[in-house]
Amino acid sequence: MNVAEERVALLTAEELLELPEKPGVRYELHEGKLVEMPGAGALHNLIVGVVYRLLYAFVREHRLGLVFTDGAAFVLRRNPDTVRIPDVSVVRRERVPGGGIPEGFWPGAPDLAVEIVSPHDRAEEVHERVREYLGAGVRQVWVLWPRSRAVTVYEAGGVVRELGAEEELEGGEVLPGFRVKVSDLFAVEA
C-alpha cells in the first residue's frame, strides 16, 4: 500500500461511530487505523464487573463523577484519530461537559482508565495503551494482571507502582479516600 492509499484508509472518530454494529465485536482507532478488539473471556468480564461495582459505589457515594464499563469510547487524539475503550473508566464531575453527557464518544481522556489483561494481550500492546492514555491526559491507569493477581499503577507524573494481592490500591488524586485490597479486585467466585 502506498502513502496515498494509506491516508485514504484512515478513519475519523465520527466514521468509527457510524460503522454498523457486529455482535460480539468492538472496534477502536489507533492513529486512524481500525483495530478489531477480540472478545474477552468470562474471567475478564467478571473482573470488569467487580472493578466497576467497587468504583461505582465509591464515586456515587462521594459524588465524584461518572464510572463507565467497556462500552464507553474516548477520543484520545485527533488527526489522525485515536479512540480507545478502557475496560472501566472514571471521569471526574468537574470534567463533564456543560451540555451534559455526550451521546457518542467522550471528547477527551478519562481521569482513570482501567485495563484488565487478557491471555491474548501482548505486553507491548498493553504498554502502548498506557502510553496513549497518559499522553492524552489520563491521570491514572490501573493495569490488572489476573494470572498473578497484581496491579500496575501508572500516574501522569511518571510514577509506576507494582502492587501484589495483599497490598492496598489507593485512588490517589483522582479518587481521594478510595482504598481496596488488590485481591478484592479479583474476587469473582461463584
CSV table of N, CA and C in Angstrom, one decimal, residues 3-128:
chain,number,residue,atom,x,y,z
A,3,VAL,N,1.6,5.5,0.3
A,3,VAL,CA,1.2,6.5,1.3
A,3,VAL,C,-0.1,7.1,1.0
A,4,ALA,N,-0.4,7.4,-0.3
A,4,ALA,CA,-1.7,8.0,-0.6
A,4,ALA,C,-2.9,7.0,-0.3
A,5,GLU,N,-2.7,5.7,-0.5
A,5,GLU,CA,-3.7,4.8,-0.2
A,5,GLU,C,-3.9,4.7,1.3
A,6,GLU,N,-2.8,4.7,2.0
A,6,GLU,CA,-2.9,4.6,3.5
A,6,GLU,C,-3.7,5.8,4.1
A,7,ARG,N,-3.4,7.0,3.6
A,7,ARG,CA,-4.2,8.2,4.0
A,7,ARG,C,-5.7,8.0,3.8
A,8,VAL,N,-6.1,7.5,2.7
A,8,VAL,CA,-7.5,7.3,2.4
A,8,VAL,C,-8.1,6.3,3.3
A,9,ALA,N,-7.3,5.3,3.7
A,9,ALA,CA,-7.9,4.3,4.6
A,9,ALA,C,-8.0,4.7,6.1
A,10,LEU,N,-7.5,5.9,6.5
A,10,LEU,CA,-7.6,6.3,7.8
A,10,LEU,C,-9.0,6.8,8.1
A,11,LEU,N,-9.5,6.4,9.3
A,11,LEU,CA,-10.9,6.8,9.7
A,11,LEU,C,-10.8,7.8,10.8
A,12,THR,N,-11.9,8.6,10.9
A,12,THR,CA,-12.1,9.5,12.0
A,12,THR,C,-13.0,8.9,13.0
A,13,ALA,N,-13.0,9.5,14.2
A,13,ALA,CA,-13.9,9.0,15.3
A,13,ALA,C,-15.3,9.0,14.8
A,14,GLU,N,-15.7,10.0,14.1
A,14,GLU,CA,-17.1,10.1,13.6
A,14,GLU,C,-17.4,9.0,12.7
A,15,GLU,N,-16.5,8.6,11.8
A,15,GLU,CA,-16.7,7.5,10.9
A,15,GLU,C,-16.8,6.2,11.7
A,16,LEU,N,-15.9,6.0,12.7
A,16,LEU,CA,-16.0,4.8,13.5
A,16,LEU,C,-17.3,4.7,14.2
A,17,LEU,N,-17.9,5.8,14.7
A,17,LEU,CA,-19.2,5.8,15.3
A,17,LEU,C,-20.3,5.3,14.4
A,18,GLU,N,-20.1,5.6,13.1
A,18,GLU,CA,-21.2,5.3,12.1
A,18,GLU,C,-21.1,3.9,11.6
A,19,LEU,N,-20.0,3.1,11.9
A,19,LEU,CA,-19.9,1.8,11.4
A,19,LEU,C,-21.0,0.9,11.9
A,20,PRO,N,-21.5,0.0,11.1
A,20,PRO,CA,-22.6,-0.9,11.6
A,20,PRO,C,-22.1,-1.8,12.8
A,21,GLU,N,-22.9,-2.0,13.7
A,21,GLU,CA,-22.5,-2.9,14.9
A,21,GLU,C,-22.5,-4.3,14.4
A,22,LYS,N,-21.5,-5.1,14.9
A,22,LYS,CA,-21.5,-6.5,14.7
A,22,LYS,C,-21.5,-7.2,16.1
A,23,PRO,N,-22.4,-8.1,16.3
A,23,PRO,CA,-22.5,-8.8,17.7
A,23,PRO,C,-21.1,-9.3,18.1
A,24,GLY,N,-20.7,-9.0,19.3
A,24,GLY,CA,-19.5,-9.5,19.9
A,24,GLY,C,-18.2,-8.9,19.4
A,25,VAL,N,-18.3,-7.9,18.6
A,25,VAL,CA,-17.1,-7.2,18.0
A,25,VAL,C,-17.1,-5.7,18.4
A,26,ARG,N,-15.9,-5.3,18.9
A,26,ARG,CA,-15.7,-3.9,19.2
A,26,ARG,C,-14.6,-3.4,18.4
A,27,TYR,N,-14.6,-2.1,18.0
A,27,TYR,CA,-13.6,-1.5,17.3
A,27,TYR,C,-13.0,-0.3,18.0
A,28,GLU,N,-11.7,-0.1,17.9
A,28,GLU,CA,-11.1,1.1,18.3
A,28,GLU,C,-10.3,1.7,17.1
A,29,LEU,N,-9.8,2.9,17.3
A,29,LEU,CA,-9.0,3.5,16.3
A,29,LEU,C,-7.6,3.7,16.9
A,30,HIS,N,-6.6,3.4,16.2
A,30,HIS,CA,-5.2,3.7,16.6
A,30,HIS,C,-4.6,4.5,15.5
A,31,GLU,N,-4.5,5.8,15.7
A,31,GLU,CA,-3.9,6.7,14.7
A,31,GLU,C,-4.7,6.6,13.4
A,32,GLY,N,-6.0,6.5,13.5
A,32,GLY,CA,-6.9,6.5,12.3
A,32,GLY,C,-7.1,5.1,11.7
A,33,LYS,N,-6.4,4.1,12.2
A,33,LYS,CA,-6.5,2.7,11.7
A,33,LYS,C,-7.5,1.9,12.5
A,34,LEU,N,-8.4,1.2,11.9
A,34,LEU,CA,-9.4,0.4,12.5
A,34,LEU,C,-8.7,-0.8,13.2
A,35,VAL,N,-9.0,-1.0,14.5
A,35,VAL,CA,-8.5,-2.1,15.2
A,35,VAL,C,-9.7,-2.9,15.8
A,36,GLU,N,-9.8,-4.2,15.3
A,36,GLU,CA,-10.8,-5.0,15.9
A,36,GLU,C,-10.3,-5.6,17.2
A,37,MET,N,-11.2,-5.4,18.2
A,37,MET,CA,-10.8,-5.9,19.6
A,37,MET,C,-11.4,-7.3,19.8
A,38,PRO,N,-10.5,-8.3,20.1
A,38,PRO,CA,-11.0,-9.6,20.3
A,38,PRO,C,-12.0,-9.7,21.5
A,39,GLY,N,-12.9,-10.6,21.5
A,39,GLY,CA,-13.8,-10.8,22.6
A,39,GLY,C,-13.0,-11.2,23.8
A,40,ALA,N,-13.5,-10.7,25.0
A,40,ALA,CA,-12.9,-11.1,26.2
A,40,ALA,C,-13.5,-12.3,26.8
A,41,GLY,N,-12.8,-13.0,27.6
A,41,GLY,CA,-13.3,-14.2,28.2
A,41,GLY,C,-14.1,-14.0,29.5
A,42,ALA,N,-14.6,-15.1,30.0
A,42,ALA,CA,-15.5,-15.0,31.2
A,42,ALA,C,-14.8,-14.4,32.4
A,43,LEU,N,-13.6,-14.8,32.7
A,43,LEU,CA,-12.9,-14.2,33.8
A,43,LEU,C,-12.7,-12.7,33.7
A,44,HIS,N,-12.3,-12.3,32.5
A,44,HIS,CA,-12.1,-10.9,32.2
A,44,HIS,C,-13.4,-10.1,32.5
A,45,ASN,N,-14.5,-10.6,32.0
A,45,ASN,CA,-15.8,-9.9,32.2
A,45,ASN,C,-16.2,-9.9,33.6
A,46,LEU,N,-16.0,-10.9,34.4
A,46,LEU,CA,-16.3,-10.9,35.8
A,46,LEU,C,-15.5,-9.9,36.6
A,47,ILE,N,-14.2,-9.8,36.2
A,47,ILE,CA,-13.3,-8.8,36.9
A,47,ILE,C,-13.8,-7.4,36.5
A,48,VAL,N,-14.1,-7.2,35.3
A,48,VAL,CA,-14.7,-5.8,34.9
A,48,VAL,C,-15.9,-5.5,35.8
A,49,GLY,N,-16.8,-6.5,36.0
A,49,GLY,CA,-17.9,-6.2,36.9
A,49,GLY,C,-17.5,-5.9,38.3
A,50,VAL,N,-16.6,-6.6,38.9
A,50,VAL,CA,-16.1,-6.3,40.2
A,50,VAL,C,-15.5,-4.9,40.4
A,51,VAL,N,-14.6,-4.6,39.4
A,51,VAL,CA,-14.0,-3.3,39.5
A,51,VAL,C,-15.0,-2.2,39.3
A,52,TYR,N,-15.9,-2.4,38.4
A,52,TYR,CA,-17.0,-1.4,38.1
A,52,TYR,C,-17.8,-1.2,39.4
A,53,ARG,N,-18.3,-2.2,40.0
A,53,ARG,CA,-19.1,-2.1,41.2
A,53,ARG,C,-18.4,-1.4,42.3
A,54,LEU,N,-17.1,-1.7,42.6
A,54,LEU,CA,-16.3,-1.0,43.6
A,54,LEU,C,-16.2,0.4,43.3
A,55,LEU,N,-15.8,0.8,42.1
A,55,LEU,CA,-15.6,2.2,41.7
A,55,LEU,C,-17.0,2.9,41.7
A,56,TYR,N,-18.0,2.3,41.2
A,56,TYR,CA,-19.3,3.0,41.1
A,56,TYR,C,-19.8,3.3,42.5
A,57,ALA,N,-19.7,2.4,43.4
A,57,ALA,CA,-20.2,2.6,44.8
A,57,ALA,C,-19.5,3.8,45.4
A,58,PHE,N,-18.2,3.9,45.3
A,58,PHE,CA,-17.4,4.9,45.9
A,58,PHE,C,-17.6,6.3,45.2
A,59,VAL,N,-17.6,6.3,43.9
A,59,VAL,CA,-17.8,7.5,43.1
A,59,VAL,C,-19.2,8.1,43.4
A,60,ARG,N,-20.2,7.2,43.4
A,60,ARG,CA,-21.6,7.7,43.7
A,60,ARG,C,-21.7,8.3,45.1
A,61,GLU,N,-21.2,7.5,46.1
A,61,GLU,CA,-21.3,8.0,47.5
A,61,GLU,C,-20.6,9.3,47.7
A,62,HIS,N,-19.5,9.6,47.0
A,62,HIS,CA,-18.8,10.8,47.2
A,62,HIS,C,-19.1,11.9,46.1
A,63,ARG,N,-20.0,11.5,45.2
A,63,ARG,CA,-20.4,12.4,44.1
A,63,ARG,C,-19.2,13.0,43.3
A,64,LEU,N,-18.4,12.1,42.9
A,64,LEU,CA,-17.1,12.5,42.3
A,64,LEU,C,-17.2,12.5,40.7
A,65,GLY,N,-18.2,11.9,40.1
A,65,GLY,CA,-18.3,11.9,38.7
A,65,GLY,C,-19.0,10.7,38.1
A,66,LEU,N,-18.5,10.2,37.0
A,66,LEU,CA,-19.1,9.1,36.3
A,66,LEU,C,-18.2,7.9,36.2
A,67,VAL,N,-18.7,6.7,36.2
A,67,VAL,CA,-18.0,5.5,36.0
A,67,VAL,C,-18.6,4.7,34.8
A,68,PHE,N,-17.7,4.3,33.9
A,68,PHE,CA,-18.1,3.6,32.7
A,68,PHE,C,-17.5,2.2,32.7
A,69,THR,N,-18.2,1.3,32.0
A,69,THR,CA,-17.7,0.0,31.7
A,69,THR,C,-17.1,0.0,30.3
A,70,ASP,N,-16.8,-1.2,29.8
A,70,ASP,CA,-16.1,-1.2,28.5
A,70,ASP,C,-16.9,-0.9,27.2
A,71,GLY,N,-18.0,-0.3,27.4
A,71,GLY,CA,-18.8,0.2,26.2
A,71,GLY,C,-18.5,1.7,25.9
A,72,ALA,N,-17.8,2.4,26.8
A,72,ALA,CA,-17.6,3.8,26.6
A,72,ALA,C,-16.3,4.0,25.9
A,73,ALA,N,-16.3,4.8,24.8
A,73,ALA,CA,-15.1,5.1,24.0
A,73,ALA,C,-14.7,6.5,24.2
A,74,PHE,N,-13.4,6.7,24.2
A,74,PHE,CA,-12.8,8.1,24.4
A,74,PHE,C,-11.9,8.5,23.3
A,75,VAL,N,-12.2,9.7,22.8
A,75,VAL,CA,-11.3,10.2,21.7
A,75,VAL,C,-10.1,10.8,22.4
A,76,LEU,N,-9.0,10.0,22.3
A,76,LEU,CA,-7.7,10.4,22.9
A,76,LEU,C,-6.9,11.4,22.1
A,77,ARG,N,-7.1,11.4,20.8
A,77,ARG,CA,-6.3,12.2,19.9
A,77,ARG,C,-7.0,12.4,18.6
A,78,ARG,N,-6.7,13.5,18.0
A,78,ARG,CA,-7.3,13.9,16.6
A,78,ARG,C,-6.2,14.0,15.6
A,79,ASN,N,-6.5,13.8,14.3
A,79,ASN,CA,-5.7,14.0,13.2
A,79,ASN,C,-4.3,13.3,13.2
A,80,PRO,N,-4.2,12.1,13.1
A,80,PRO,CA,-5.2,11.1,13.0
A,80,PRO,C,-5.8,10.7,14.3
A,81,ASP,N,-7.1,10.2,14.2
A,81,ASP,CA,-7.8,10.0,15.5
A,81,ASP,C,-7.4,8.7,16.1
A,82,THR,N,-7.4,8.7,17.5
A,82,THR,CA,-7.2,7.6,18.3
A,82,THR,C,-8.4,7.5,19.2
A,83,VAL,N,-9.1,6.4,19.2
A,83,VAL,CA,-10.3,6.2,20.1
A,83,VAL,C,-10.0,4.9,20.8
A,84,ARG,N,-10.1,4.9,22.1
A,84,ARG,CA,-9.8,3.7,23.0
A,84,ARG,C,-11.0,3.5,23.9
A,85,ILE,N,-11.2,2.2,24.2
A,85,ILE,CA,-12.3,1.8,25.1
A,85,ILE,C,-11.7,1.0,26.3
A,86,PRO,N,-11.4,1.8,27.4
A,86,PRO,CA,-10.9,1.1,28.6
A,86,PRO,C,-11.9,0.1,29.1
A,87,ASP,N,-11.5,-0.9,29.9
A,87,ASP,CA,-12.4,-1.9,30.5
A,87,ASP,C,-13.3,-1.2,31.5
A,88,VAL,N,-12.7,-0.3,32.3
A,88,VAL,CA,-13.5,0.5,33.2
A,88,VAL,C,-12.8,1.9,33.2
A,89,SER,N,-13.6,3.0,33.4
A,89,SER,CA,-13.0,4.3,33.4
A,89,SER,C,-13.9,5.2,34.3
A,90,VAL,N,-13.2,6.3,34.8
A,90,VAL,CA,-13.8,7.3,35.6
A,90,VAL,C,-13.6,8.7,35.0
A,91,VAL,N,-14.6,9.5,34.9
A,91,VAL,CA,-14.5,10.9,34.6
A,91,VAL,C,-15.0,11.7,35.7
A,92,ARG,N,-14.1,12.6,36.2
A,92,ARG,CA,-14.5,13.4,37.4
A,92,ARG,C,-15.6,14.4,37.0
A,93,ARG,N,-16.4,14.7,38.0
A,93,ARG,CA,-17.6,15.5,37.7
A,93,ARG,C,-17.3,16.9,37.1
A,94,GLU,N,-16.2,17.5,37.5
A,94,GLU,CA,-15.8,18.8,37.0
A,94,GLU,C,-15.4,18.8,35.5
A,95,ARG,N,-15.2,17.6,35.0
A,95,ARG,CA,-14.9,17.5,33.6
A,95,ARG,C,-16.1,17.1,32.7
A,96,VAL,N,-17.2,16.9,33.3
A,96,VAL,CA,-18.4,16.6,32.5
A,96,VAL,C,-18.8,17.9,31.7
A,97,PRO,N,-19.0,17.8,30.4
A,97,PRO,CA,-19.3,18.9,29.6
A,97,PRO,C,-20.5,19.6,30.1
A,98,GLY,N,-20.5,21.0,29.9
A,98,GLY,CA,-21.7,21.8,30.3
A,98,GLY,C,-23.0,21.3,29.7
A,99,GLY,N,-22.9,20.8,28.5
A,99,GLY,CA,-24.1,20.4,27.7
A,99,GLY,C,-24.6,19.0,28.2
A,100,GLY,N,-23.9,18.4,29.1
A,100,GLY,CA,-24.3,17.1,29.6
A,100,GLY,C,-23.4,16.0,29.0
A,101,ILE,N,-23.9,14.8,29.3
A,101,ILE,CA,-23.1,13.6,28.9
A,101,ILE,C,-23.3,13.4,27.4
A,102,PRO,N,-22.2,13.2,26.6
A,102,PRO,CA,-22.2,13.1,25.2
A,102,PRO,C,-23.0,11.8,24.8
A,103,GLU,N,-23.7,11.8,23.7
A,103,GLU,CA,-24.4,10.6,23.2
A,103,GLU,C,-23.4,9.7,22.5
A,104,GLY,N,-22.4,10.3,21.9
A,104,GLY,CA,-21.4,9.5,21.2
A,104,GLY,C,-20.2,9.2,22.0
A,105,PHE,N,-19.0,9.3,21.4
A,105,PHE,CA,-17.8,9.1,22.1
A,105,PHE,C,-17.5,10.3,23.0
A,106,TRP,N,-16.8,10.0,24.1
A,106,TRP,CA,-16.4,11.0,25.0
A,106,TRP,C,-15.3,11.8,24.4
A,107,PRO,N,-15.4,13.2,24.4
A,107,PRO,CA,-14.4,14.0,23.8
A,107,PRO,C,-13.2,14.2,24.8
A,108,GLY,N,-12.2,13.4,24.6
A,108,GLY,CA,-11.0,13.5,25.5
A,108,GLY,C,-10.9,12.3,26.4
A,109,ALA,N,-9.9,12.4,27.2
A,109,ALA,CA,-9.5,11.2,28.0
A,109,ALA,C,-10.3,11.1,29.4
A,110,PRO,N,-10.4,9.9,29.9
A,110,PRO,CA,-11.0,9.8,31.3
A,110,PRO,C,-9.9,10.2,32.3
A,111,ASP,N,-10.3,10.4,33.5
A,111,ASP,CA,-9.3,10.7,34.6
A,111,ASP,C,-8.6,9.4,35.0
A,112,LEU,N,-9.3,8.3,35.0
A,112,LEU,CA,-8.8,7.0,35.4
A,112,LEU,C,-9.2,6.0,34.3
A,113,ALA,N,-8.2,5.2,33.8
A,113,ALA,CA,-8.5,4.1,32.8
A,113,ALA,C,-8.0,2.8,33.5
A,114,VAL,N,-8.9,1.8,33.4
A,114,VAL,CA,-8.5,0.5,34.0
A,114,VAL,C,-8.5,-0.5,32.8
A,115,GLU,N,-7.4,-1.2,32.7
A,115,GLU,CA,-7.3,-2.2,31.7
A,115,GLU,C,-7.0,-3.6,32.4
A,116,ILE,N,-7.8,-4.6,32.0
A,116,ILE,CA,-7.6,-5.9,32.6
A,116,ILE,C,-7.0,-6.8,31.5
A,117,VAL,N,-5.8,-7.3,31.8
A,117,VAL,CA,-5.0,-8.0,30.8
A,117,VAL,C,-5.7,-9.4,30.5
A,118,SER,N,-5.9,-9.7,29.3
A,118,SER,CA,-6.4,-11.0,28.9
A,118,SER,C,-5.3,-11.9,28.4
A,119,PRO,N,-5.5,-13.2,28.3
A,119,PRO,CA,-4.5,-14.1,27.8
A,119,PRO,C,-3.9,-13.8,26.4
A,120,HIS,N,-4.8,-13.2,25.6
A,120,HIS,CA,-4.3,-12.9,24.2
A,120,HIS,C,-3.6,-11.5,24.1
A,121,ASP,N,-3.6,-10.7,25.2
A,121,ASP,CA,-2.9,-9.4,25.1
A,121,ASP,C,-1.4,-9.6,25.1
A,122,ARG,N,-0.7,-8.8,24.3
A,122,ARG,CA,0.7,-8.8,24.2
A,122,ARG,C,1.2,-7.6,25.1
A,123,ALA,N,2.3,-7.8,25.8
A,123,ALA,CA,2.8,-6.8,26.7
A,123,ALA,C,3.1,-5.5,26.0
A,124,GLU,N,3.6,-5.5,24.8
A,124,GLU,CA,3.9,-4.2,24.1
A,124,GLU,C,2.6,-3.5,23.8
A,125,GLU,N,1.5,-4.2,23.5
A,125,GLU,CA,0.3,-3.6,23.2
A,125,GLU,C,-0.3,-2.9,24.5
A,126,VAL,N,-0.2,-3.6,25.6
A,126,VAL,CA,-0.6,-3.0,26.9
A,126,VAL,C,0.2,-1.8,27.2
A,127,HIS,N,1.5,-1.8,27.1
A,127,HIS,CA,2.3,-0.6,27.3
A,127,HIS,C,2.0,0.5,26.4
A,128,GLU,N,1.7,0.2,25.1
A,128,GLU,CA,1.3,1.2,24.2
A,128,GLU,C,0.0,1.9,24.6
